[in-house]
Structure formats: structure tokens, C-alpha cells
């Protein structure tokens, strides 16, 4: 089975993941995607008055969490 995610799906996954970690609502999480030739894709995450930079591994973790928690996929 193939699953296709667009940018909004990835954004939703990160918001749900961070909200779970911080104990807040997903709507309270703000993100901004970034690309750097050396580091690749990353995401600036703002939640609970903190800013954290998520790199590809953290984004992948967020997508896995999202698939398990929201769509009930088993990893």
C-alpha cells in the first residue's frame, strides 16, 4: 500500500505530534517549513512560547505518530 502526503498532511502530522508532546491543542502549534541545501528539509515549530527546529528524523517521527494515532495504522 502506498500513502501519499502533501505539505498540508505533513503540517497536520507535526501539529498533532507536538500538541501531544506539549499537552496542548494542535491549533496552538505554529510551523514553518524550511529548506537548506546542507541540512535538507526542516521545520520551525512554535508551541508554548518555545521555538524548536525539527529536522527530517523528527518530521518522520511525527508522521509515524500521526498515522498511528489519527489513522490507526500499525507501524
Short mmCIF file of C-alpha atoms in Angstrom, two decimals:
data_model
loop_
_atom_site.label_atom_id
_atom_site.label_comp_id
_atom_site.label_asym_id
_atom_site.label_seq_id
_atom_site.Cartn_x
_atom_site.Cartn_y
_atom_site.Cartn_z
CA UNK A 1 0.00 0.00 0.00
CA UNK A 2 1.22 3.49 -0.81
CA UNK A 3 0.30 6.57 1.16
CA UNK A 4 0.78 9.98 -0.39
CA UNK A 5 1.21 13.02 1.85
CA UNK A 6 1.16 16.58 0.61
CA UNK A 7 2.60 19.53 2.51
CA UNK A 8 -0.63 20.06 4.47
CA UNK A 9 -0.68 16.43 5.61
CA UNK A 10 2.89 16.76 6.90
CA UNK A 11 2.00 20.03 8.64
CA UNK A 12 -1.01 18.39 10.30
CA UNK A 13 1.14 15.47 11.44
CA UNK A 14 3.69 17.78 13.04
CA UNK A 15 1.00 19.85 14.77
CA UNK A 16 -0.70 16.75 16.21
CA UNK A 17 2.65 15.29 17.33
CA UNK A 18 3.85 18.48 19.03
CA UNK A 19 0.45 19.04 20.62
CA UNK A 20 0.59 15.57 22.14
CA UNK A 21 4.11 16.14 23.48
CA UNK A 22 3.25 19.56 24.93
CA UNK A 23 -0.24 18.72 26.19
CA UNK A 24 -1.90 21.43 24.10
CA UNK A 25 -4.32 21.58 21.19
CA UNK A 26 -2.93 21.14 17.65
CA UNK A 27 -4.35 24.54 16.72
CA UNK A 28 -1.91 26.11 19.19
CA UNK A 29 1.12 24.89 17.26
CA UNK A 30 2.64 27.04 14.54
CA UNK A 31 5.10 25.69 11.99
CA UNK A 32 7.14 26.99 9.10
CA UNK A 33 8.90 24.70 6.65
CA UNK A 34 12.46 25.50 5.59
CA UNK A 35 14.93 24.06 3.12
CA UNK A 36 18.70 24.26 3.29
CA UNK A 37 21.00 22.59 0.77
CA UNK A 38 23.19 21.21 3.57
CA UNK A 39 20.52 20.15 6.08
CA UNK A 40 17.60 19.40 3.74
CA UNK A 41 14.02 19.93 4.88
CA UNK A 42 13.38 21.22 8.37
CA UNK A 43 10.54 22.85 10.22
CA UNK A 44 10.50 25.70 12.73
CA UNK A 45 7.95 24.71 15.40
CA UNK A 46 6.48 27.23 17.85
CA UNK A 47 4.43 25.98 20.81
CA UNK A 48 4.09 27.04 24.44
CA UNK A 49 6.31 30.09 23.85
CA UNK A 50 9.18 27.85 22.68
CA UNK A 51 10.76 27.52 19.26
CA UNK A 52 12.28 24.22 18.19
CA UNK A 53 13.78 23.22 14.86
CA UNK A 54 12.62 19.80 13.63
CA UNK A 55 14.83 18.02 11.12
CA UNK A 56 13.89 15.15 8.85
CA UNK A 57 14.04 12.49 11.59
CA UNK A 58 11.67 14.39 13.89
CA UNK A 59 9.35 15.07 10.94
CA UNK A 60 9.38 11.34 10.13
CA UNK A 61 8.61 10.54 13.79
CA UNK A 62 5.68 12.97 13.70
CA UNK A 63 4.28 11.32 10.56
CA UNK A 64 4.56 7.87 12.16
CA UNK A 65 2.78 9.11 15.26
CA UNK A 66 0.07 10.75 13.14
CA UNK A 67 -0.55 7.58 11.16
CA UNK A 68 -0.83 5.50 14.33
CA UNK A 69 -2.91 7.90 16.43
CA UNK A 70 -5.20 9.52 13.85
CA UNK A 71 -5.49 6.89 11.11
CA UNK A 72 -4.91 3.79 13.30
CA UNK A 73 -2.12 2.39 11.13
CA UNK A 74 0.21 -0.02 12.87
CA UNK A 75 3.90 0.66 12.35
#
